[in-house]
Amino acid sequence: MREPRCIGVLAWPKISFRLMNDRATDAAHPRVYLETYGCQMNIADSQTVSAVLRRAGYVSADRAEDADVILLNTCAIREHAEERVLGRLGELSRIKHARPEVKIGLLGCMAQHNRAAIMEKAAFLDVVAGPDSYRRLPEMIGRAGDDALIDVRLDRAETYADITPDYGGGVRAYVTAMRGCDKFCAFCVVPYVRGRERSIAPAELMREIGELAGRGVKEVVLLGQTVNAYRFGDADFGALLKMVASIGGIERIRFTSPHPGDMSDSVIEAMATEPKVQPYLHLPIQSGSDRILAAMERGYTVADYLDLVVRLRAAIPAIALSTDIIAGFHGEEDSDFEATMEVMRAVGYDSAFMFKYSVREHTRAFRLGDSVSREEKGRRLSALIALQEEISLARNRATVGREFPVLVEGQARRGEGMMAGKTPQFKTAIFAGVEGVAAGDTVNVRVDSASSHSLMCSIA
Ligand code: SAM
Ligand code: SF4
């Protein structure tokens, strides 16, 4: 689930991931350092990688400098994400130079997307593994020698359903419900790097989520690039939501990212009738211009999208909406951009994730070109962010005086004794901690004041 406080941030977070069976340091347990770039799907994938390596006897290292194996799980969605990884590889080359026996591997979407260019820039890599090759990682690392071992086969059957990921702990867990994407939006590299859509059997998901509930997880976020396209046999995504809601101990259910075209009556009905499914929806629009939406091959018009928003708000009155918007897609004129700003005002998103268009090799839009200059993309992005800040502030201020049940996550990042959690609408609520209130509890809070990113509250 992407957090509202990330508004306008263009780079995905980088996360160092520590494996679960820590602290053995003998040679029989090689130490691995795994760094993750990108979206929640990548974080979930790193948890699967962690489980695969742990089963094979690896333990974690806290720092790349101390590791026997260094792995970067990468993102290829925009050029900027790739540049960050290339910069990091430059740093890692120094470790490889000082300790040639260290194995360095590149995993994930960038490995799949750009391996030739990467091997040219980072010839010292020992392992290059795409998103469907993680099962073979221990073998690949073991065999890596003078030449890099590369495995970027896409596998229509691979779901890792039998591997329980190493969850990081906390009250919320992200569970991959489906992998890949069949939509082929013109700008997007995901179908090429993650392969075709495939869903994980409900029985496997129920087992995994049941185990998480047993470990104290209260909130589950179902993941997929188009998660609401989920289908396994007769079960669609609405049915899956209801099944997950039947699991004792799980109090809240969310999902990301749904595609507007797959927002069926069954999903809306499950959201409206199942109290555990939270009233929050990330509904990427990408552009508010029909001309640009058609060029993006998104499969809906602005009118279709706005009609969906009306149906969602009628069925789920408390719903909060967030979105993704791309600034400066090829051919975007001032009038198209104005139309996007207009739709943002009309919908009144609670938060938004906004990006400069980044041309991606292999996509359908690659051949179209890149007509909007870098400077103009920057100007449009800044205007989008400024508008969204205003809208978010107004929407958050409208909650002042109201009460919300907040699932407590722990200490707030700032403020001595302050605690933080999420409202059902996925807004960050911050309040002074009191004796007896701990992570995993749900407390009722009243909103005292609001910024565009969070709500300052008191326990009601
Ligand atoms: N599947 C989701 C959907 O259809 O809305 C989105 C998943 S995608 C990994 C996350 C977001 O990255 C997209 O919604 C889009 O806004 C953005 N994105 C994808 N390709 C992009 C590109 N080439 N340039 C800029 N932003 C891009
Ligand atoms: Fe990319 Fe479109 Fe698939 Fe989303 S639906 S992952 S934007 S191709």
CSV table of C-alpha atoms and ligand atoms in Angstrom, one decimal:
chain,number,residue,atom,x,y,z
A,1,MET,CA,0.0,0.0,0.0
A,2,ARG,CA,1.5,3.3,-1.0
A,3,GLU,CA,1.4,5.9,1.8
A,4,PRO,CA,-0.2,9.3,1.3
A,5,ARG,CA,2.9,11.0,2.8
A,6,CYS,CA,4.8,9.9,-0.4
A,7,ILE,CA,3.0,12.5,-2.4
A,8,GLY,CA,5.2,13.8,-5.1
A,9,VAL,CA,8.2,11.6,-4.3
A,10,LEU,CA,9.5,10.3,-7.6
A,11,ALA,CA,11.8,7.6,-6.4
A,12,TRP,CA,10.5,4.5,-4.7
A,13,PRO,CA,11.9,3.8,-1.3
A,14,LYS,CA,15.0,1.7,-0.9
A,15,ILE,CA,14.7,-0.9,1.8
A,16,SER,CA,17.4,-3.1,3.3
A,17,PHE,CA,15.9,-6.4,4.1
A,18,ARG,CA,17.1,-8.6,7.0
A,19,LEU,CA,16.5,-12.3,6.7
A,20,MET,CA,14.7,-14.0,9.6
A,21,ASN,CA,17.1,-16.6,10.9
A,22,ASP,CA,19.7,-14.2,11.9
A,23,ARG,CA,22.9,-14.2,13.7
A,24,ALA,CA,24.8,-17.4,12.8
A,25,THR,CA,28.1,-16.3,11.5
A,26,ASP,CA,30.1,-19.5,10.6
A,27,ALA,CA,31.1,-20.3,7.1
A,28,ALA,CA,28.4,-22.9,6.7
A,29,HIS,CA,25.9,-20.0,6.8
A,30,PRO,CA,26.9,-17.4,4.2
A,31,ARG,CA,25.7,-13.9,4.9
A,32,VAL,CA,23.4,-12.2,2.5
A,33,TYR,CA,22.6,-8.5,2.2
A,34,LEU,CA,19.4,-7.8,0.2
A,35,GLU,CA,18.4,-4.3,-0.8
A,36,THR,CA,15.0,-3.6,-2.4
A,37,TYR,CA,14.0,-0.8,-4.8
A,38,GLY,CA,10.5,-0.2,-6.0
A,39,CYS,CA,6.9,-0.9,-5.2
A,40,GLN,CA,5.2,-3.1,-2.7
A,41,MET,CA,5.3,-6.0,-5.1
A,42,ASN,CA,9.1,-5.8,-5.0
A,43,ILE,CA,9.1,-5.7,-1.2
A,44,ALA,CA,6.9,-8.8,-1.2
A,45,ASP,CA,9.2,-10.5,-3.7
A,46,SER,CA,12.2,-9.7,-1.5
A,47,GLN,CA,10.4,-11.5,1.3
A,48,THR,CA,10.0,-14.5,-1.0
A,49,VAL,CA,13.7,-14.3,-1.9
A,50,SER,CA,14.5,-14.1,1.8
A,51,ALA,CA,12.5,-17.3,2.4
A,52,VAL,CA,14.2,-19.2,-0.5
A,53,LEU,CA,17.7,-18.2,0.8
A,54,ARG,CA,16.9,-19.0,4.4
A,55,ARG,CA,15.8,-22.5,3.5
A,56,ALA,CA,19.1,-22.9,1.7
A,57,GLY,CA,21.1,-22.0,4.8
A,58,TYR,CA,21.8,-18.3,4.4
A,59,VAL,CA,21.7,-15.7,7.2
A,60,SER,CA,21.5,-12.0,7.0
A,61,ALA,CA,24.2,-9.3,7.0
A,62,ASP,CA,23.4,-5.8,8.3
A,63,ARG,CA,25.7,-4.1,5.9
A,64,ALA,CA,26.8,-4.8,2.3
A,65,GLU,CA,30.4,-4.5,3.6
A,66,ASP,CA,29.9,-7.6,5.8
A,67,ALA,CA,28.1,-9.8,3.4
A,68,ASP,CA,29.2,-12.8,1.3
A,69,VAL,CA,26.4,-12.2,-1.1
A,70,ILE,CA,24.9,-8.8,-2.0
A,71,LEU,CA,21.6,-8.7,-3.9
A,72,LEU,CA,19.8,-5.7,-5.3
A,73,ASN,CA,16.1,-6.3,-6.1
A,74,THR,CA,15.4,-3.6,-8.7
A,75,CYS,CA,12.7,-1.6,-10.4
A,76,ALA,CA,12.5,-0.6,-14.1
A,77,ILE,CA,9.3,1.4,-14.1
A,78,ARG,CA,11.1,4.8,-14.7
A,79,GLU,CA,14.6,5.7,-15.9
A,80,HIS,CA,15.2,7.4,-12.5
A,81,ALA,CA,14.7,4.1,-10.7
A,82,GLU,CA,17.3,2.4,-12.9
A,83,GLU,CA,19.8,5.3,-12.5
A,84,ARG,CA,19.7,4.9,-8.7
A,85,VAL,CA,20.5,1.2,-9.0
A,86,LEU,CA,23.3,1.8,-11.5
A,87,GLY,CA,24.7,4.4,-9.0
A,88,ARG,CA,24.5,1.8,-6.3
A,89,LEU,CA,26.3,-0.8,-8.4
A,90,GLY,CA,29.1,1.7,-8.8
A,91,GLU,CA,29.5,1.8,-5.1
A,92,LEU,CA,29.3,-2.0,-4.8
A,93,SER,CA,32.1,-2.4,-7.5
A,94,ARG,CA,34.5,-1.1,-4.8
A,95,ILE,CA,33.5,-3.9,-2.5
A,96,LYS,CA,33.9,-6.4,-5.3
A,97,HIS,CA,37.3,-5.0,-6.0
A,98,ALA,CA,38.5,-5.2,-2.4
A,99,ARG,CA,36.9,-8.7,-1.9
A,100,PRO,CA,36.6,-10.5,-5.3
A,101,GLU,CA,35.1,-13.6,-3.6
A,102,VAL,CA,31.9,-11.6,-2.7
A,103,LYS,CA,29.0,-12.6,-5.0
A,104,ILE,CA,26.9,-9.7,-6.3
A,105,GLY,CA,23.5,-10.2,-7.9
A,106,LEU,CA,20.9,-8.1,-9.7
A,107,LEU,CA,17.3,-9.3,-9.3
A,108,GLY,CA,13.9,-8.2,-10.4
A,109,CYS,CA,12.4,-6.0,-13.1
A,110,MET,CA,15.6,-4.2,-14.1
A,111,ALA,CA,17.4,-7.6,-14.5
A,112,GLN,CA,14.6,-8.6,-16.8
A,113,HIS,CA,14.4,-5.3,-18.7
A,114,ASN,CA,17.9,-4.2,-19.4
A,115,ARG,CA,20.3,-7.0,-18.8
A,116,ALA,CA,22.6,-6.3,-21.8
A,117,ALA,CA,23.1,-2.7,-20.9
A,118,ILE,CA,23.6,-3.6,-17.2
A,119,MET,CA,26.2,-6.3,-18.0
A,120,GLU,CA,28.1,-3.7,-20.0
A,121,LYS,CA,28.0,-1.2,-17.1
A,122,ALA,CA,28.6,-3.7,-14.3
A,123,ALA,CA,30.6,-6.6,-15.8
A,124,PHE,CA,31.5,-7.7,-12.2
A,125,LEU,CA,27.9,-9.0,-11.6
A,126,ASP,CA,27.8,-12.7,-10.7
A,127,VAL,CA,24.1,-13.3,-10.9
A,128,VAL,CA,21.3,-11.7,-12.9
A,129,ALA,CA,17.8,-13.1,-12.1
A,130,GLY,CA,14.4,-12.0,-13.3
A,131,PRO,CA,11.2,-12.0,-11.1
A,132,ASP,CA,10.4,-15.6,-12.1
A,133,SER,CA,13.8,-17.1,-11.3
A,134,TYR,CA,14.0,-16.7,-7.5
A,135,ARG,CA,13.5,-20.3,-6.8
A,136,ARG,CA,16.8,-21.1,-8.5
A,137,LEU,CA,18.8,-18.4,-6.7
A,138,PRO,CA,20.7,-20.7,-4.2
A,139,GLU,CA,21.8,-22.8,-7.1
A,140,MET,CA,22.8,-19.8,-9.2
A,141,ILE,CA,24.8,-18.2,-6.4
A,142,GLY,CA,26.5,-21.5,-5.7
A,143,ARG,CA,27.5,-21.9,-9.3
A,144,ALA,CA,28.5,-18.3,-10.1
A,145,GLY,CA,32.1,-18.2,-11.2
A,146,ASP,CA,34.0,-16.3,-13.8
A,147,ASP,CA,31.0,-15.6,-16.0
A,148,ALA,CA,27.7,-14.2,-14.7
A,149,LEU,CA,24.9,-16.6,-14.4
A,150,ILE,CA,21.8,-15.1,-16.0
A,151,ASP,CA,18.3,-16.4,-15.7
A,152,VAL,CA,15.5,-14.2,-16.9
A,153,ARG,CA,13.1,-16.7,-18.3
A,154,LEU,CA,9.5,-15.6,-17.7
A,155,ASP,CA,7.4,-18.5,-16.4
A,156,ARG,CA,3.7,-18.4,-16.9
A,157,ALA,CA,3.2,-20.9,-14.1
A,158,GLU,CA,5.5,-19.4,-11.4
A,159,THR,CA,3.5,-17.9,-8.5
A,160,TYR,CA,5.8,-19.0,-5.5
A,161,ALA,CA,2.5,-20.2,-3.9
A,162,ASP,CA,4.2,-22.9,-2.0
A,163,ILE,CA,6.9,-20.5,-0.5
A,164,THR,CA,5.7,-18.6,2.6
A,165,PRO,CA,7.5,-15.3,2.4
A,166,ASP,CA,9.6,-14.0,5.4
A,167,TYR,CA,7.3,-11.3,6.6
A,168,GLY,CA,9.0,-8.3,8.3
A,169,GLY,CA,6.7,-8.2,11.3
A,170,GLY,CA,4.3,-5.5,12.3
A,171,VAL,CA,0.5,-5.2,12.3
A,172,ARG,CA,0.2,-5.1,8.5
A,173,ALA,CA,1.3,-7.7,6.0
A,174,TYR,CA,1.4,-7.5,2.2
A,175,VAL,CA,0.3,-10.7,0.4
A,176,THR,CA,0.8,-11.3,-3.3
A,177,ALA,CA,-2.6,-12.5,-4.7
A,178,MET,CA,-1.7,-12.3,-8.4
A,179,ARG,CA,1.5,-11.7,-10.4
A,180,GLY,CA,2.1,-10.2,-13.8
A,181,CYS,CA,-0.2,-8.0,-16.0
A,182,ASP,CA,-2.0,-8.5,-19.3
A,183,LYS,CA,-3.0,-4.9,-19.8
A,184,PHE,CA,0.0,-3.6,-21.8
A,185,CYS,CA,-0.6,0.1,-21.3
A,186,ALA,CA,1.5,1.9,-23.9
A,187,PHE,CA,3.9,3.5,-21.4
A,188,CYS,CA,4.4,0.6,-19.0
A,189,VAL,CA,7.2,-2.0,-18.9
A,190,VAL,CA,5.5,-4.2,-16.3
A,191,PRO,CA,4.0,-6.8,-18.6
A,192,TYR,CA,7.4,-7.3,-20.3
A,193,VAL,CA,9.3,-7.6,-17.1
A,194,ARG,CA,6.8,-9.4,-14.9
A,195,GLY,CA,5.1,-11.5,-17.5
A,196,ARG,CA,1.5,-12.5,-17.9
A,197,GLU,CA,-1.3,-12.4,-15.4
A,198,ARG,CA,-1.6,-15.4,-13.0
A,199,SER,CA,-3.5,-15.7,-9.8
A,200,ILE,CA,-2.7,-17.7,-6.7
A,201,ALA,CA,-5.2,-20.3,-5.5
A,202,PRO,CA,-7.6,-19.1,-2.8
A,203,ALA,CA,-6.7,-22.1,-0.6
A,204,GLU,CA,-3.0,-21.1,-0.6
A,205,LEU,CA,-3.8,-17.5,0.2
A,206,MET,CA,-6.2,-18.5,3.0
A,207,ARG,CA,-3.4,-20.7,4.5
A,208,GLU,CA,-0.9,-18.0,4.3
A,209,ILE,CA,-3.1,-15.3,5.7
A,210,GLY,CA,-4.4,-17.7,8.4
A,211,GLU,CA,-0.7,-18.1,9.5
A,212,LEU,CA,-0.2,-14.4,9.5
A,213,ALA,CA,-3.2,-13.9,11.7
A,214,GLY,CA,-1.8,-16.5,14.1
A,215,ARG,CA,1.4,-14.4,14.3
A,216,GLY,CA,-0.5,-11.3,15.3
A,217,VAL,CA,-1.0,-9.6,11.9
A,218,LYS,CA,-4.2,-7.5,12.0
A,219,GLU,CA,-4.3,-6.0,8.5
A,220,VAL,CA,-3.6,-7.7,5.2
A,221,VAL,CA,-3.0,-5.9,1.9
A,222,LEU,CA,-3.6,-8.1,-1.2
A,223,LEU,CA,-1.1,-7.2,-3.9
A,224,GLY,CA,-1.1,-7.4,-7.7
A,225,GLN,CA,-0.3,-5.1,-10.6
A,226,THR,CA,-4.0,-5.3,-11.5
A,227,VAL,CA,-5.1,-7.1,-8.3
A,228,ASN,CA,-8.8,-6.8,-9.1
A,229,ALA,CA,-8.3,-8.8,-12.3
A,230,TYR,CA,-7.8,-11.8,-9.9
A,231,ARG,CA,-9.4,-14.9,-11.0
A,232,PHE,CA,-8.9,-18.5,-10.0
A,233,GLY,CA,-11.5,-20.9,-11.3
A,234,ASP,CA,-14.9,-19.5,-10.3
A,235,ALA,CA,-13.4,-17.1,-7.8
A,236,ASP,CA,-13.1,-13.5,-8.8
A,237,PHE,CA,-11.6,-10.7,-6.7
A,238,GLY,CA,-14.9,-9.9,-4.9
A,239,ALA,CA,-15.2,-13.5,-3.9
A,240,LEU,CA,-11.6,-13.5,-2.7
A,241,LEU,CA,-12.2,-10.4,-0.5
A,242,LYS,CA,-15.1,-12.2,1.1
A,243,MET,CA,-13.0,-15.3,1.7
A,244,VAL,CA,-10.2,-13.4,3.3
A,245,ALA,CA,-12.8,-11.5,5.5
A,246,SER,CA,-13.8,-14.9,7.0
A,247,ILE,CA,-10.3,-15.4,8.5
A,248,GLY,CA,-10.4,-14.9,12.3
A,249,GLY,CA,-7.9,-12.4,13.7
A,250,ILE,CA,-7.7,-10.4,10.5
A,251,GLU,CA,-9.4,-7.1,11.2
A,252,ARG,CA,-8.7,-5.0,8.1
A,253,ILE,CA,-8.3,-5.8,4.4
A,254,ARG,CA,-6.9,-3.6,1.7
A,255,PHE,CA,-5.6,-4.1,-1.8
A,256,THR,CA,-3.4,-2.5,-4.4
A,257,SER,CA,-3.3,-1.7,-7.3
A,258,PRO,CA,-6.7,-2.1,-8.9
A,259,HIS,CA,-7.3,-1.1,-12.5
A,260,PRO,CA,-10.4,1.0,-13.2
A,261,GLY,CA,-11.4,-1.4,-16.0
A,262,ASP,CA,-11.6,-4.3,-13.6
A,263,MET,CA,-13.6,-2.6,-10.9
A,264,SER,CA,-16.5,-4.9,-11.2
A,265,ASP,CA,-19.8,-4.8,-9.4
A,266,SER,CA,-18.6,-7.9,-7.4
A,267,VAL,CA,-15.6,-6.0,-6.1
A,268,ILE,CA,-17.7,-2.9,-5.2
A,269,GLU,CA,-20.3,-5.1,-3.5
A,270,ALA,CA,-17.6,-6.8,-1.4
A,271,MET,CA,-16.2,-3.4,-0.4
A,272,ALA,CA,-19.6,-2.1,0.4
A,273,THR,CA,-20.9,-5.1,2.4
A,274,GLU,CA,-17.8,-6.6,4.1
A,275,PRO,CA,-16.9,-4.3,7.1
A,276,LYS,CA,-13.3,-5.7,7.2
A,277,VAL,CA,-12.6,-4.3,3.7
A,278,GLN,CA,-11.5,-0.8,4.4
A,279,PRO,CA,-13.0,2.3,2.6
A,280,TYR,CA,-9.9,3.3,0.7
A,281,LEU,CA,-9.1,2.7,-2.9
A,282,HIS,CA,-6.1,3.6,-5.0
A,283,LEU,CA,-7.5,4.1,-8.5
A,284,PRO,CA,-4.9,5.1,-11.0
A,285,ILE,CA,-6.3,7.5,-13.6
A,286,GLN,CA,-2.9,8.5,-15.3
A,287,SER,CA,-4.5,11.4,-17.3
A,288,GLY,CA,-7.7,13.4,-17.4
A,289,SER,CA,-7.6,13.7,-21.2
A,290,ASP,CA,-9.5,11.2,-23.4
A,291,ARG,CA,-7.0,11.8,-26.2
A,292,ILE,CA,-4.1,10.9,-23.9
A,293,LEU,CA,-5.9,8.0,-22.3
A,294,ALA,CA,-6.5,6.5,-25.7
A,295,ALA,CA,-2.8,7.0,-26.6
A,296,MET,CA,-1.9,5.3,-23.4
A,297,GLU,CA,-4.2,2.4,-24.3
A,298,ARG,CA,-5.7,2.5,-20.8
A,299,GLY,CA,-9.1,1.1,-22.0
A,300,TYR,CA,-11.4,3.7,-20.3
A,301,THR,CA,-12.5,7.3,-20.9
A,302,VAL,CA,-12.6,10.1,-18.4
A,303,ALA,CA,-16.4,9.7,-18.3
A,304,ASP,CA,-16.1,6.0,-17.6
A,305,TYR,CA,-13.7,6.8,-14.7
A,306,LEU,CA,-15.9,9.5,-13.3
A,307,ASP,CA,-18.9,7.3,-13.5
A,308,LEU,CA,-17.0,4.6,-11.5
A,309,VAL,CA,-16.1,7.2,-8.9
A,310,VAL,CA,-19.8,8.1,-8.5
A,311,ARG,CA,-20.8,4.4,-8.2
A,312,LEU,CA,-18.0,3.9,-5.6
A,313,ARG,CA,-19.0,6.9,-3.5
A,314,ALA,CA,-22.7,5.9,-3.7
A,315,ALA,CA,-21.9,2.3,-2.5
A,316,ILE,CA,-19.2,3.2,0.0
A,317,PRO,CA,-19.9,6.8,1.3
A,318,ALA,CA,-16.8,6.9,3.6
A,319,ILE,CA,-14.4,6.0,0.8
A,320,ALA,CA,-11.1,7.8,0.3
A,321,LEU,CA,-9.5,7.8,-3.1
A,322,SER,CA,-5.9,8.1,-4.3
A,323,THR,CA,-4.5,7.9,-7.8
A,324,ASP,CA,-1.5,7.8,-10.0
A,325,ILE,CA,-0.9,10.5,-12.6
A,326,ILE,CA,1.7,10.7,-15.3
A,327,ALA,CA,2.8,14.2,-16.4
A,328,GLY,CA,4.0,14.9,-19.9
A,329,PHE,CA,3.2,11.6,-21.8
A,330,HIS,CA,4.1,11.9,-25.5
A,331,GLY,CA,1.7,14.2,-27.2
A,332,GLU,CA,0.3,15.8,-24.1
A,333,GLU,CA,-0.6,19.4,-24.9
A,334,ASP,CA,-1.3,22.2,-22.4
A,335,SER,CA,-5.1,21.5,-22.9
A,336,ASP,CA,-4.6,17.8,-22.0
A,337,PHE,CA,-2.7,18.8,-18.9
A,338,GLU,CA,-5.4,21.3,-17.9
A,339,ALA,CA,-8.0,18.5,-18.3
A,340,THR,CA,-6.0,16.4,-15.9
A,341,MET,CA,-5.9,19.2,-13.3
A,342,GLU,CA,-9.7,19.6,-13.8
A,343,VAL,CA,-10.3,15.9,-13.1
A,344,MET,CA,-8.2,16.1,-10.0
A,345,ARG,CA,-10.3,19.0,-8.8
A,346,ALA,CA,-13.5,17.2,-9.8
A,347,VAL,CA,-12.7,13.9,-8.0
A,348,GLY,CA,-10.9,15.5,-5.0
A,349,TYR,CA,-8.4,12.8,-4.4
A,350,ASP,CA,-7.2,12.3,-0.8
A,351,SER,CA,-3.7,11.7,-2.1
A,352,ALA,CA,-1.9,11.1,-5.3
A,353,PHE,CA,1.3,9.7,-6.7
A,354,MET,CA,2.6,11.8,-9.6
A,355,PHE,CA,5.4,11.0,-12.0
A,356,LYS,CA,7.1,12.6,-15.0
A,357,TYR,CA,6.7,10.4,-18.1
A,358,SER,CA,9.7,8.2,-18.6
A,359,VAL,CA,10.1,6.6,-22.0
A,360,ARG,CA,10.7,2.8,-21.6
A,361,GLU,CA,12.3,0.6,-24.1
A,362,HIS,CA,10.2,-2.4,-25.3
A,363,THR,CA,6.9,-0.6,-24.6
A,364,ARG,CA,4.4,0.4,-27.3
A,365,ALA,CA,4.9,4.1,-26.6
A,366,PHE,CA,8.7,3.7,-27.1
A,367,ARG,CA,8.3,4.2,-30.8
A,368,LEU,CA,6.0,7.2,-30.4
A,369,GLY,CA,8.7,9.5,-29.1
A,370,ASP,CA,8.9,12.0,-26.2
A,371,SER,CA,7.4,15.3,-27.3
A,372,VAL,CA,7.3,17.1,-23.9
A,373,SER,CA,10.6,18.5,-22.8
A,374,ARG,CA,12.2,17.6,-19.5
A,375,GLU,CA,11.7,21.2,-18.2
A,376,GLU,CA,8.0,21.2,-19.2
A,377,LYS,CA,7.4,17.8,-17.6
A,378,GLY,CA,9.0,19.2,-14.4
A,379,ARG,CA,6.8,22.3,-14.5
A,380,ARG,CA,3.6,20.2,-15.0
A,381,LEU,CA,4.7,17.8,-12.2
A,382,SER,CA,5.2,20.7,-9.8
A,383,ALA,CA,1.8,22.1,-10.7
A,384,LEU,CA,0.2,18.7,-10.1
A,385,ILE,CA,1.9,18.3,-6.8
A,386,ALA,CA,0.9,21.8,-5.7
A,387,LEU,CA,-2.7,21.2,-6.6
A,388,GLN,CA,-2.8,17.9,-4.8
A,389,GLU,CA,-1.3,19.3,-1.7
A,390,GLU,CA,-4.1,21.9,-1.6
A,391,ILE,CA,-6.8,19.2,-2.2
A,392,SER,CA,-5.2,16.8,0.4
A,393,LEU,CA,-5.1,19.6,2.9
A,394,ALA,CA,-8.7,20.6,2.4
A,395,ARG,CA,-9.9,17.0,2.6
A,396,ASN,CA,-7.8,16.3,5.7
A,397,ARG,CA,-9.1,19.5,7.4
A,398,ALA,CA,-12.6,18.4,6.7
A,399,THR,CA,-12.0,15.5,9.1
A,400,VAL,CA,-11.3,17.9,12.1
A,401,GLY,CA,-13.6,17.1,14.9
A,402,ARG,CA,-14.6,13.7,13.6
A,403,GLU,CA,-13.8,10.4,15.2
A,404,PHE,CA,-12.0,7.4,13.6
A,405,PRO,CA,-11.0,3.9,14.7
A,406,VAL,CA,-7.2,3.8,14.3
A,407,LEU,CA,-5.2,0.6,14.0
A,408,VAL,CA,-2.1,1.4,16.1
A,409,GLU,CA,1.2,0.7,14.3
A,410,GLY,CA,3.6,1.9,17.0
A,411,GLN,CA,5.7,4.9,17.8
A,412,ALA,CA,5.3,7.9,15.5
A,413,ARG,CA,8.4,8.9,13.6
A,414,ARG,CA,8.6,12.2,15.4
A,415,GLY,CA,7.5,13.5,18.8
A,416,GLU,CA,8.4,11.9,22.1
A,417,GLY,CA,5.7,9.6,23.3
A,418,MET,CA,3.6,10.0,20.1
A,419,MET,CA,2.0,7.0,18.5
A,420,ALA,CA,0.8,6.5,14.9
A,421,GLY,CA,-1.6,4.4,13.0
A,422,LYS,CA,-4.0,4.4,10.1
A,423,THR,CA,-7.7,5.4,9.9
A,424,PRO,CA,-9.9,3.1,7.7
A,425,GLN,CA,-9.3,5.7,4.9
A,426,PHE,CA,-5.5,5.0,5.2
A,427,LYS,CA,-4.7,8.4,6.6
A,428,THR,CA,-1.9,8.6,9.1
A,429,ALA,CA,-3.2,9.5,12.6
A,430,ILE,CA,-0.8,10.7,15.2
A,431,PHE,CA,-1.7,10.9,18.9
A,432,ALA,CA,-0.1,11.0,22.3
A,433,GLY,CA,0.4,7.5,23.6
A,434,VAL,CA,-1.3,6.4,26.8
A,435,GLU,CA,-0.6,3.5,29.2
A,436,GLY,CA,-2.0,0.2,27.8
A,437,VAL,CA,-2.3,1.2,24.2
A,438,ALA,CA,0.1,-0.8,22.0
A,439,ALA,CA,0.7,-1.7,18.3
A,440,GLY,CA,-2.1,-3.9,17.1
A,441,ASP,CA,-4.8,-2.2,19.2
A,442,THR,CA,-7.6,-0.3,17.6
A,443,VAL,CA,-8.4,3.0,19.4
A,444,ASN,CA,-10.9,5.6,18.7
A,445,VAL,CA,-9.4,9.0,18.1
A,446,ARG,CA,-10.8,12.5,17.4
A,447,VAL,CA,-9.0,14.7,14.8
A,448,ASP,CA,-7.8,18.0,16.4
A,449,SER,CA,-5.9,19.4,13.4
A,450,ALA,CA,-4.6,18.3,10.0
A,451,SER,CA,-1.9,18.8,7.5
A,452,SER,CA,-1.9,17.6,3.9
A,453,HIS,CA,-0.1,14.4,5.0
A,454,SER,CA,-1.4,13.5,8.5
A,455,LEU,CA,-4.0,14.0,11.1
A,456,MET,CA,-3.1,15.1,14.7
A,457,CYS,CA,-5.6,13.4,17.0
A,458,SER,CA,-6.5,12.8,20.6
A,459,ILE,CA,-7.8,9.5,22.0
A,460,ALA,CA,-11.6,9.9,22.0
B,1,SAM,N1,-1.1,-1.4,-12.4
B,1,SAM,C1,-1.4,-0.2,-11.9
B,1,SAM,C2,-2.3,0.6,-12.8
B,1,SAM,O1,-2.7,0.1,-13.9
B,1,SAM,O2,-2.7,1.6,-12.6
B,1,SAM,C3,-0.1,0.6,-11.8
B,1,SAM,C4,1.2,-0.1,-11.5
B,1,SAM,S1,2.6,0.8,-12.1
B,1,SAM,C5,3.8,-0.2,-11.5
B,1,SAM,C6,2.7,2.2,-11.0
B,1,SAM,C7,2.5,3.5,-11.6
B,1,SAM,O3,3.8,3.9,-12.2
B,1,SAM,C8,1.5,3.6,-12.8
B,1,SAM,O4,0.2,3.8,-12.3
B,1,SAM,C9,2.0,4.9,-13.5
B,1,SAM,O5,1.4,6.0,-13.0
B,1,SAM,C10,3.5,4.9,-13.2
B,1,SAM,N2,4.3,4.5,-14.4
B,1,SAM,C11,4.3,3.4,-15.1
B,1,SAM,N3,5.1,3.5,-16.2
B,1,SAM,C12,5.5,4.7,-16.2
B,1,SAM,C13,6.4,5.5,-17.1
B,1,SAM,N4,6.9,4.9,-18.2
B,1,SAM,N5,6.7,6.8,-16.8
B,1,SAM,C14,6.2,7.3,-15.7
B,1,SAM,N6,5.3,6.7,-14.8
B,1,SAM,C15,5.0,5.4,-15.1
B,2,SF4,FE1,1.4,-1.2,-16.2
B,2,SF4,FE2,-1.0,-0.8,-17.2
B,2,SF4,FE3,-0.3,-3.2,-16.2
B,2,SF4,FE4,-0.7,-1.1,-14.6
B,2,SF4,S1,-2.3,-2.1,-15.9
B,2,SF4,S2,1.0,-2.6,-14.5
B,2,SF4,S3,0.1,0.6,-15.8
B,2,SF4,S4,0.5,-2.2,-18.0
